[in-house]
Structures are given as C-alpha cells and as structure tokens.
C-alpha cells in the first residue's frame, strides 16, 4: 500500500514539489486527514464493481481512497495546473481517469456510457468546490444520470438546507428540489482544521440516495418547481400572497388561486415552508389548469 496523499506532510511535499498555489476562486481546499476520507468512502458503500464519478480531485487525496475501493474512478478537474500533479500522485492507480473539464459543461451522461460499461452501480463522491456546490448537485440530479446516489462534502448550511424537514428554517425550494429526486441525509460534520488552506465555513457530508421514481408525480415538472419557488418567494408572506405576487399575472387570478388552494385542502394563510412535497404536488396540479 502506498503512503496516503492526504496527510499534512505529504500534501505539503507535493505542493512544494510543483510550486502549486491555491486558487480561492476555484474553491481549492484540500483534505489533509485520511480518517475523514475513509469515512466519506465508507458512506458511499462502494464495492469492487462500483464505478465512481469524482468532481474536483485536487491533488488526488480522495481519488486515491476511491481507487482502492472501487472498480473505476472518473474525475473531472477544471484546473489544468493539477493535471501533471495528478498524473504523478495517482500513477499507482490504473483504474483512475482524469477528465480536464468544468463539470458544469460536461456531458456526464456520455462519459458514463463510455467509461462505465462494466460496473454494477455508479456513485458520485466528492469534496465539492464550495462556490458551485448547488449548481453541480442540481445538474447531476436533473441530468437523470443512472447513478445510485452521491456522497459529497459541502458547506454545512447548504447540507442542512438540502436535508431539511418541512416547518424548519432551513426548509426551502432547494430542499424540495433535492428531495424530489433523492432521500437526503447529513451523515457527518467536518471541522475546518482538516483542510489546507482552512476554509471560512464549516462543512458537512451529505448522502443523497436517488429515488427510483421522483418523490411525487406531477404533470409538468417545470411548473411544479415554479410553484415551489413562488411559495417560498418571501418567507414571511402567506402562501396565497406569495402565489399571487410571484406567479405570472397572479394578482388577477386571485379567485382561481384561492379555489386551487381550497381544492388542495391547503389553508391560504399557511406559509410555504409548512407544505410537504406531496402538498406542493397537489397544489401544482390544481394551479396548472389555471395557468395553462
Ligand atoms: N478532492 C480534493 C480534496 O478533497 O482534497 C480537492 C477538493 S477542492 C474542495 C475542489 C476541487 O474542485 C479543486 O481541485 C478545484 O480545482 C476543482 N474544481 C473547481 N471547480 C470545478 C468545476 N467547475 N469542475 C471541475 N472541477 C472543479
């Protein structure tokens, strides 16, 4: 077994050897604690038949741990300066492929079709760059990839919003969007001290297990999410007021919106954050006929 990349000494050695300087704008905070990495990998429940997609391998700290446990790891890295470093640090692992690309612009579906022909399941495992955590997760979910799920490190507050329950301060349109596709659970809190450089925020690891079918069935997904966003428009407003002010020509449709709420058995004085996903689905079905 090779020495772990993710120790403070080895990480410093690698960075010095290549004269690498961190780019804050790319969310570069590298993990320097192998025990945290082992736990992240444990939560992903990999087998030697699993294909793993990683986003942002950095100098390969997590990639190496994944390569030891999975059949194959495909990692997207945006920063060209890291490519020669990764070629060096990951040379003992022939089951790793690095793709030099912004994951937000990548055709991940195509990459899966080409790289994971012979695996039993696919997991996304990553220590995500904080500046684009939500767009990355939403892209991977809305791309409808054939993945079992994701185990990802992100800003603690964002993890709490994704895994929130109705009626709590963290519950919002991001919660509904994530839980529409997955079962979400925060599995670990991570202190700032295990990163180099230390970030200004606390971190958490969230596990998102993809549902076989979305949590609710709706006629039109875009409209469903429009209703969800409208309902959370201004948190202190009632659902009726939010729908009227946020939906197109909502004010003119007050009577119909009130009727839709009544049909959905939702008190117009409730606030958006008290509705569960099933209630949002019923409400969007009732409103759909008014707007289309
Ligand atoms: N996995 C490493 C670790 O845990 O030590 C590094 C994680 S660091 C938080 C985030 C990594 O994502 C950096 O290597 C950064 O260059 C890369 N990155 C940032 N934006 C990206 C994007 N849009 N697509 C792919 N990689 C990105």
CSV table of C-alpha atoms and ligand atoms in Angstrom, one decimal:
chain,number,residue,atom,x,y,z
A,1,UNK,CA,0.0,0.0,0.0
A,2,UNK,CA,1.3,3.5,-0.9
A,3,UNK,CA,1.6,6.3,1.6
A,4,UNK,CA,-1.7,8.4,1.8
A,5,UNK,CA,-1.7,11.7,-0.2
A,6,UNK,CA,-4.0,13.2,2.4
A,7,UNK,CA,-1.5,13.8,5.3
A,8,UNK,CA,-0.3,17.3,6.1
A,9,UNK,CA,3.3,16.4,5.4
A,10,UNK,CA,2.8,14.6,2.1
A,11,UNK,CA,0.4,17.3,0.9
A,12,UNK,CA,2.9,20.0,1.6
A,13,UNK,CA,5.6,17.9,-0.1
A,14,UNK,CA,3.5,17.6,-3.2
A,15,UNK,CA,2.5,21.3,-3.3
A,16,UNK,CA,6.2,22.4,-2.9
A,17,UNK,CA,7.5,20.0,-5.5
A,18,UNK,CA,5.2,21.5,-8.1
A,19,UNK,CA,5.2,25.1,-6.7
A,20,UNK,CA,1.4,24.9,-6.6
A,21,UNK,CA,-0.5,27.9,-5.2
A,22,UNK,CA,-4.2,27.6,-4.2
A,23,UNK,CA,-6.9,29.4,-6.2
A,24,UNK,CA,-9.6,30.5,-3.9
A,25,UNK,CA,-11.8,31.3,-6.9
A,26,UNK,CA,-11.9,27.5,-7.7
A,27,UNK,CA,-12.8,26.5,-4.2
A,28,UNK,CA,-9.5,24.8,-3.6
A,29,UNK,CA,-9.5,23.5,0.0
A,30,UNK,CA,-7.7,20.1,0.0
A,31,UNK,CA,-8.4,17.4,2.6
A,32,UNK,CA,-5.4,16.5,4.8
A,33,UNK,CA,-6.9,14.0,7.2
A,34,UNK,CA,-7.1,10.3,5.9
A,35,UNK,CA,-9.6,9.3,8.6
A,36,UNK,CA,-12.2,11.7,7.3
A,37,UNK,CA,-11.6,10.4,3.8
A,38,UNK,CA,-12.1,6.8,4.9
A,39,UNK,CA,-15.4,7.7,6.5
A,40,UNK,CA,-16.6,9.5,3.3
A,41,UNK,CA,-15.8,6.5,1.3
A,42,UNK,CA,-17.5,4.2,3.8
A,43,UNK,CA,-20.7,6.2,3.5
A,44,UNK,CA,-20.6,5.6,-0.3
A,45,UNK,CA,-20.8,1.8,0.3
A,46,UNK,CA,-18.6,1.0,-2.7
A,47,UNK,CA,-17.8,-2.5,-4.0
A,48,UNK,CA,-15.1,-3.6,-6.3
A,49,UNK,CA,-17.8,-3.5,-9.0
A,50,UNK,CA,-18.8,0.2,-8.4
A,51,UNK,CA,-17.9,3.0,-10.8
A,52,UNK,CA,-17.2,6.3,-9.2
A,53,UNK,CA,-17.5,9.9,-10.5
A,54,UNK,CA,-15.5,12.4,-8.6
A,55,UNK,CA,-15.7,16.2,-9.1
A,56,UNK,CA,-12.5,18.1,-8.4
A,57,UNK,CA,-9.8,15.6,-7.5
A,58,UNK,CA,-7.3,18.4,-6.4
A,59,UNK,CA,-4.0,16.5,-5.8
A,60,UNK,CA,-5.8,13.2,-5.6
A,61,UNK,CA,-6.4,12.8,-1.8
A,62,UNK,CA,-9.9,11.4,-2.1
A,63,UNK,CA,-9.4,9.9,-5.6
A,64,UNK,CA,-6.7,7.6,-4.2
A,65,UNK,CA,-9.0,6.3,-1.5
A,66,UNK,CA,-11.8,5.7,-4.0
A,67,UNK,CA,-9.5,4.0,-6.4
A,68,UNK,CA,-8.5,1.5,-3.7
A,69,UNK,CA,-12.2,0.5,-3.1
A,70,UNK,CA,-14.0,0.9,-6.5
A,71,UNK,CA,-13.7,-0.7,-9.9
A,72,UNK,CA,-13.0,2.6,-11.7
A,73,UNK,CA,-12.9,6.3,-10.8
A,74,UNK,CA,-13.5,9.0,-13.4
A,75,UNK,CA,-12.7,12.5,-12.0
A,76,UNK,CA,-13.5,15.9,-13.6
A,77,UNK,CA,-10.9,18.6,-12.8
A,78,UNK,CA,-11.1,22.2,-14.1
A,79,UNK,CA,-7.6,23.4,-13.1
A,80,UNK,CA,-5.0,22.4,-15.8
A,81,UNK,CA,-2.2,23.0,-13.3
A,82,UNK,CA,-3.3,19.9,-11.4
A,83,UNK,CA,-3.1,17.5,-14.3
A,84,UNK,CA,0.7,16.8,-14.1
A,85,UNK,CA,0.4,16.5,-10.3
A,86,UNK,CA,-2.4,14.0,-10.6
A,87,UNK,CA,-0.5,12.0,-13.2
A,88,UNK,CA,2.3,11.7,-10.6
A,89,UNK,CA,0.3,11.1,-7.4
A,90,UNK,CA,-2.2,8.7,-8.9
A,91,UNK,CA,0.3,6.8,-11.0
A,92,UNK,CA,-0.1,3.7,-8.8
A,93,UNK,CA,-3.8,3.5,-9.7
A,94,UNK,CA,-4.5,2.4,-13.3
A,95,UNK,CA,-8.3,2.4,-12.6
A,96,UNK,CA,-8.4,6.3,-12.5
A,97,UNK,CA,-9.2,8.5,-15.4
A,98,UNK,CA,-8.9,12.3,-15.1
A,99,UNK,CA,-11.1,14.5,-17.4
A,100,UNK,CA,-9.9,18.1,-17.7
A,101,UNK,CA,-13.2,19.8,-17.9
A,102,UNK,CA,-15.6,22.1,-16.0
A,103,UNK,CA,-18.1,19.5,-14.8
A,104,UNK,CA,-20.9,22.0,-15.3
A,105,UNK,CA,-20.2,21.9,-19.0
A,106,UNK,CA,-19.6,18.2,-19.3
A,107,UNK,CA,-21.8,15.6,-20.9
A,108,UNK,CA,-21.7,13.3,-17.9
A,109,UNK,CA,-24.3,11.0,-19.5
A,110,UNK,CA,-21.9,10.4,-22.4
A,111,UNK,CA,-18.9,9.9,-20.1
A,112,UNK,CA,-20.9,7.3,-18.1
A,113,UNK,CA,-21.9,5.5,-21.3
A,114,UNK,CA,-18.2,5.4,-22.5
A,115,UNK,CA,-16.4,4.7,-19.2
A,116,UNK,CA,-18.8,2.6,-17.1
A,117,UNK,CA,-19.9,-0.2,-19.4
A,118,UNK,CA,-18.9,-2.9,-17.0
A,119,UNK,CA,-20.0,-1.8,-13.5
A,120,UNK,CA,-22.8,-2.8,-11.2
A,121,UNK,CA,-23.6,0.6,-9.9
A,122,UNK,CA,-22.4,4.2,-10.0
A,123,UNK,CA,-21.8,6.7,-7.2
A,124,UNK,CA,-20.8,10.3,-7.2
A,125,UNK,CA,-18.3,11.0,-4.4
A,126,UNK,CA,-16.6,14.4,-4.0
A,127,UNK,CA,-15.3,17.2,-1.8
A,128,UNK,CA,-17.1,19.8,-3.8
A,129,UNK,CA,-15.8,23.3,-4.6
A,130,UNK,CA,-18.0,25.5,-2.4
A,131,UNK,CA,-18.6,28.2,-4.9
A,132,UNK,CA,-20.6,25.9,-7.2
A,133,UNK,CA,-22.0,23.2,-4.9
A,134,UNK,CA,-25.6,23.7,-5.6
A,135,UNK,CA,-25.4,24.1,-9.4
A,136,UNK,CA,-23.2,20.9,-9.6
A,137,UNK,CA,-25.6,18.8,-7.5
A,138,UNK,CA,-28.7,20.1,-9.4
A,139,UNK,CA,-27.0,19.5,-12.7
A,140,UNK,CA,-26.2,15.9,-11.7
A,141,UNK,CA,-29.8,15.3,-10.5
A,142,UNK,CA,-31.6,16.9,-13.4
A,143,UNK,CA,-29.4,15.2,-16.0
A,144,UNK,CA,-31.1,12.0,-14.8
A,145,UNK,CA,-27.9,10.0,-14.6
A,146,UNK,CA,-28.0,6.3,-14.0
A,147,UNK,CA,-26.4,6.8,-10.6
A,148,UNK,CA,-27.2,5.1,-7.2
A,149,UNK,CA,-26.5,8.3,-5.4
A,150,UNK,CA,-24.0,10.9,-4.1
A,151,UNK,CA,-21.9,11.3,-1.0
A,152,UNK,CA,-20.5,14.8,-1.1
A,153,UNK,CA,-18.8,17.3,1.2
A,154,UNK,CA,-20.2,20.8,1.1
A,155,UNK,CA,-20.9,23.9,3.2
A,156,UNK,CA,-22.7,22.8,6.4
A,157,UNK,CA,-25.5,25.3,5.8
A,158,UNK,CA,-26.2,24.1,2.3
A,159,UNK,CA,-26.2,20.4,3.5
A,160,UNK,CA,-28.7,21.4,6.2
A,161,UNK,CA,-31.0,23.1,3.6
A,162,UNK,CA,-30.9,20.0,1.4
A,163,UNK,CA,-31.7,17.6,4.2
A,164,UNK,CA,-34.3,19.9,6.0
A,165,UNK,CA,-37.7,18.9,7.2
A,166,UNK,CA,-40.9,20.9,6.5
A,167,UNK,CA,-41.6,23.6,9.0
A,168,UNK,CA,-37.9,24.3,9.8
A,169,UNK,CA,-36.0,27.5,9.0
A,170,UNK,CA,-33.7,25.5,6.6
A,171,UNK,CA,-36.6,24.1,4.5
A,172,UNK,CA,-36.9,25.9,1.1
A,173,UNK,CA,-37.1,25.4,-2.6
A,174,UNK,CA,-33.6,23.8,-2.6
A,175,UNK,CA,-34.9,21.2,-0.1
A,176,UNK,CA,-37.8,20.3,-2.3
A,177,UNK,CA,-35.7,20.2,-5.5
A,178,UNK,CA,-33.2,17.8,-3.9
A,179,UNK,CA,-35.7,15.6,-2.1
A,180,UNK,CA,-37.9,15.3,-5.2
A,181,UNK,CA,-35.1,13.2,-6.7
A,182,UNK,CA,-33.4,11.8,-3.6
A,183,UNK,CA,-33.5,10.7,0.0
A,184,UNK,CA,-31.2,13.2,1.7
A,185,UNK,CA,-29.3,12.8,5.0
A,186,UNK,CA,-26.4,14.7,6.5
A,187,UNK,CA,-24.1,12.0,7.7
A,188,UNK,CA,-21.1,13.8,9.1
A,189,UNK,CA,-20.0,17.3,10.2
A,190,UNK,CA,-16.4,18.1,9.4
A,191,UNK,CA,-14.2,20.7,11.2
A,192,UNK,CA,-12.3,23.4,9.3
A,193,UNK,CA,-9.0,22.1,10.6
A,194,UNK,CA,-8.8,19.1,8.2
A,195,UNK,CA,-8.4,21.3,5.1
A,196,UNK,CA,-5.5,23.1,3.6
A,197,UNK,CA,-6.0,26.0,3.4
A,198,UNK,CA,-8.6,26.3,6.2
A,199,UNK,CA,-12.0,27.5,4.7
A,200,UNK,CA,-14.0,30.2,6.3
A,201,UNK,CA,-17.1,28.0,6.6
A,202,UNK,CA,-18.0,24.7,8.3
A,203,UNK,CA,-18.5,21.6,6.2
A,204,UNK,CA,-20.7,18.6,6.2
A,205,UNK,CA,-21.0,15.4,4.2
A,206,UNK,CA,-24.4,14.7,2.8
A,207,UNK,CA,-25.6,11.4,1.3
A,208,UNK,CA,-28.2,11.6,-1.4
A,209,UNK,CA,-29.7,8.3,-2.5
A,210,UNK,CA,-31.6,8.5,-5.7
A,211,UNK,CA,-35.2,7.5,-5.6
A,212,UNK,CA,-36.4,5.1,-8.3
A,213,UNK,CA,-39.1,7.5,-9.1
A,214,UNK,CA,-39.4,11.1,-8.1
A,215,UNK,CA,-41.0,11.6,-4.7
A,216,UNK,CA,-44.3,12.7,-6.3
A,217,UNK,CA,-45.7,12.5,-9.8
A,218,UNK,CA,-46.6,15.8,-11.4
A,219,UNK,CA,-48.0,16.7,-14.9
A,220,UNK,CA,-45.3,19.3,-15.6
A,221,UNK,CA,-42.1,19.4,-13.6
A,222,UNK,CA,-41.1,23.0,-14.6
A,223,UNK,CA,-44.5,24.3,-13.4
A,224,UNK,CA,-44.2,22.2,-10.2
A,225,UNK,CA,-40.8,23.9,-9.4
A,226,UNK,CA,-42.2,27.3,-10.4
A,227,UNK,CA,-45.0,26.9,-7.8
A,228,UNK,CA,-42.5,25.7,-5.2
A,229,UNK,CA,-40.2,28.7,-5.8
A,230,UNK,CA,-43.2,31.1,-5.8
A,231,UNK,CA,-44.4,29.6,-2.5
A,232,UNK,CA,-41.1,30.4,-0.8
A,233,UNK,CA,-40.8,33.9,-2.6
A,234,UNK,CA,-41.0,35.9,0.7
A,235,UNK,CA,-40.8,33.7,3.7
A,236,UNK,CA,-43.0,35.9,6.0
A,237,UNK,CA,-45.8,36.1,3.4
A,238,UNK,CA,-48.7,33.6,3.4
A,239,UNK,CA,-48.8,31.1,0.6
A,240,UNK,CA,-51.7,32.9,-1.1
A,241,UNK,CA,-49.8,36.2,-1.1
A,242,UNK,CA,-46.7,34.6,-2.4
A,243,UNK,CA,-48.5,32.8,-5.2
A,244,UNK,CA,-50.3,36.0,-6.2
A,245,UNK,CA,-47.2,38.1,-6.3
A,246,UNK,CA,-44.8,35.5,-7.8
A,247,UNK,CA,-46.8,33.6,-10.4
A,248,UNK,CA,-47.4,35.3,-13.8
A,249,UNK,CA,-50.5,37.6,-13.6
A,250,UNK,CA,-51.1,36.1,-10.2
A,251,UNK,CA,-52.9,39.1,-8.8
A,252,UNK,CA,-55.5,39.0,-11.5
A,253,UNK,CA,-56.0,35.3,-10.8
A,254,UNK,CA,-56.7,35.7,-7.0
A,255,UNK,CA,-60.1,33.9,-7.0
A,256,UNK,CA,-58.8,30.9,-9.0
A,257,UNK,CA,-55.7,30.6,-6.8
A,258,UNK,CA,-57.9,30.6,-3.7
A,259,UNK,CA,-60.0,27.9,-5.3
A,260,UNK,CA,-57.0,25.8,-6.2
A,261,UNK,CA,-55.8,26.1,-2.5
A,262,UNK,CA,-59.2,25.1,-1.3
A,263,UNK,CA,-59.3,22.1,-3.7
A,264,UNK,CA,-55.8,21.1,-2.5
A,265,UNK,CA,-57.0,21.4,1.1
A,266,UNK,CA,-54.3,24.0,1.9
A,267,UNK,CA,-55.2,26.9,4.2
A,268,UNK,CA,-54.3,30.1,2.3
A,269,UNK,CA,-52.9,31.6,5.4
A,270,UNK,CA,-50.2,28.9,5.8
A,271,UNK,CA,-46.6,29.7,4.9
A,272,UNK,CA,-44.8,27.9,2.1
A,273,UNK,CA,-42.3,26.3,4.5
A,274,UNK,CA,-45.0,24.3,6.2
A,275,UNK,CA,-46.0,22.4,3.0
A,276,UNK,CA,-44.6,19.0,2.4
A,277,UNK,CA,-43.7,17.7,-1.1
A,278,UNK,CA,-47.0,15.9,-1.6
A,279,UNK,CA,-48.9,19.1,-0.8
A,280,UNK,CA,-46.8,21.1,-3.3
A,281,UNK,CA,-47.6,18.4,-5.9
A,282,UNK,CA,-51.3,18.6,-5.2
A,283,UNK,CA,-51.2,22.3,-5.3
A,284,UNK,CA,-49.3,22.5,-8.6
A,285,UNK,CA,-51.8,20.1,-10.2
A,286,UNK,CA,-54.7,22.4,-9.1
A,287,UNK,CA,-52.9,25.5,-10.3
A,288,UNK,CA,-51.7,24.0,-13.6
A,289,UNK,CA,-55.1,24.3,-15.2
A,290,UNK,CA,-55.3,28.0,-14.3
A,291,UNK,CA,-52.0,28.8,-15.9
A,292,UNK,CA,-52.1,26.5,-19.0
B,1,LIG,N1,-10.8,16.4,-3.9
B,1,LIG,C1,-9.8,17.2,-3.4
B,1,LIG,C2,-9.6,17.0,-1.9
B,1,LIG,O1,-10.6,16.6,-1.3
B,1,LIG,O2,-8.6,17.4,-1.3
B,1,LIG,C3,-10.0,18.7,-3.7
B,1,LIG,C4,-11.3,19.3,-3.4
B,1,LIG,S1,-11.4,21.0,-3.6
B,1,LIG,C5,-12.6,21.4,-2.4
B,1,LIG,C6,-12.3,21.3,-5.1
B,1,LIG,C7,-11.7,20.9,-6.4
B,1,LIG,O3,-12.6,21.1,-7.4
B,1,LIG,C8,-10.4,21.6,-6.8
B,1,LIG,O4,-9.4,20.7,-7.2
B,1,LIG,C9,-10.9,22.6,-7.9
B,1,LIG,O5,-9.8,22.9,-8.8
B,1,LIG,C10,-12.0,21.7,-8.6
B,1,LIG,N2,-13.0,22.4,-9.3
B,1,LIG,C11,-13.5,23.7,-9.0
B,1,LIG,N3,-14.5,24.0,-9.9
B,1,LIG,C12,-14.7,22.9,-10.7
B,1,LIG,C13,-15.5,22.6,-11.8
B,1,LIG,N4,-16.5,23.5,-12.2
B,1,LIG,N5,-15.4,21.4,-12.4
B,1,LIG,C14,-14.5,20.5,-12.0
B,1,LIG,N6,-13.6,20.7,-11.0
B,1,LIG,C15,-13.7,21.9,-10.3
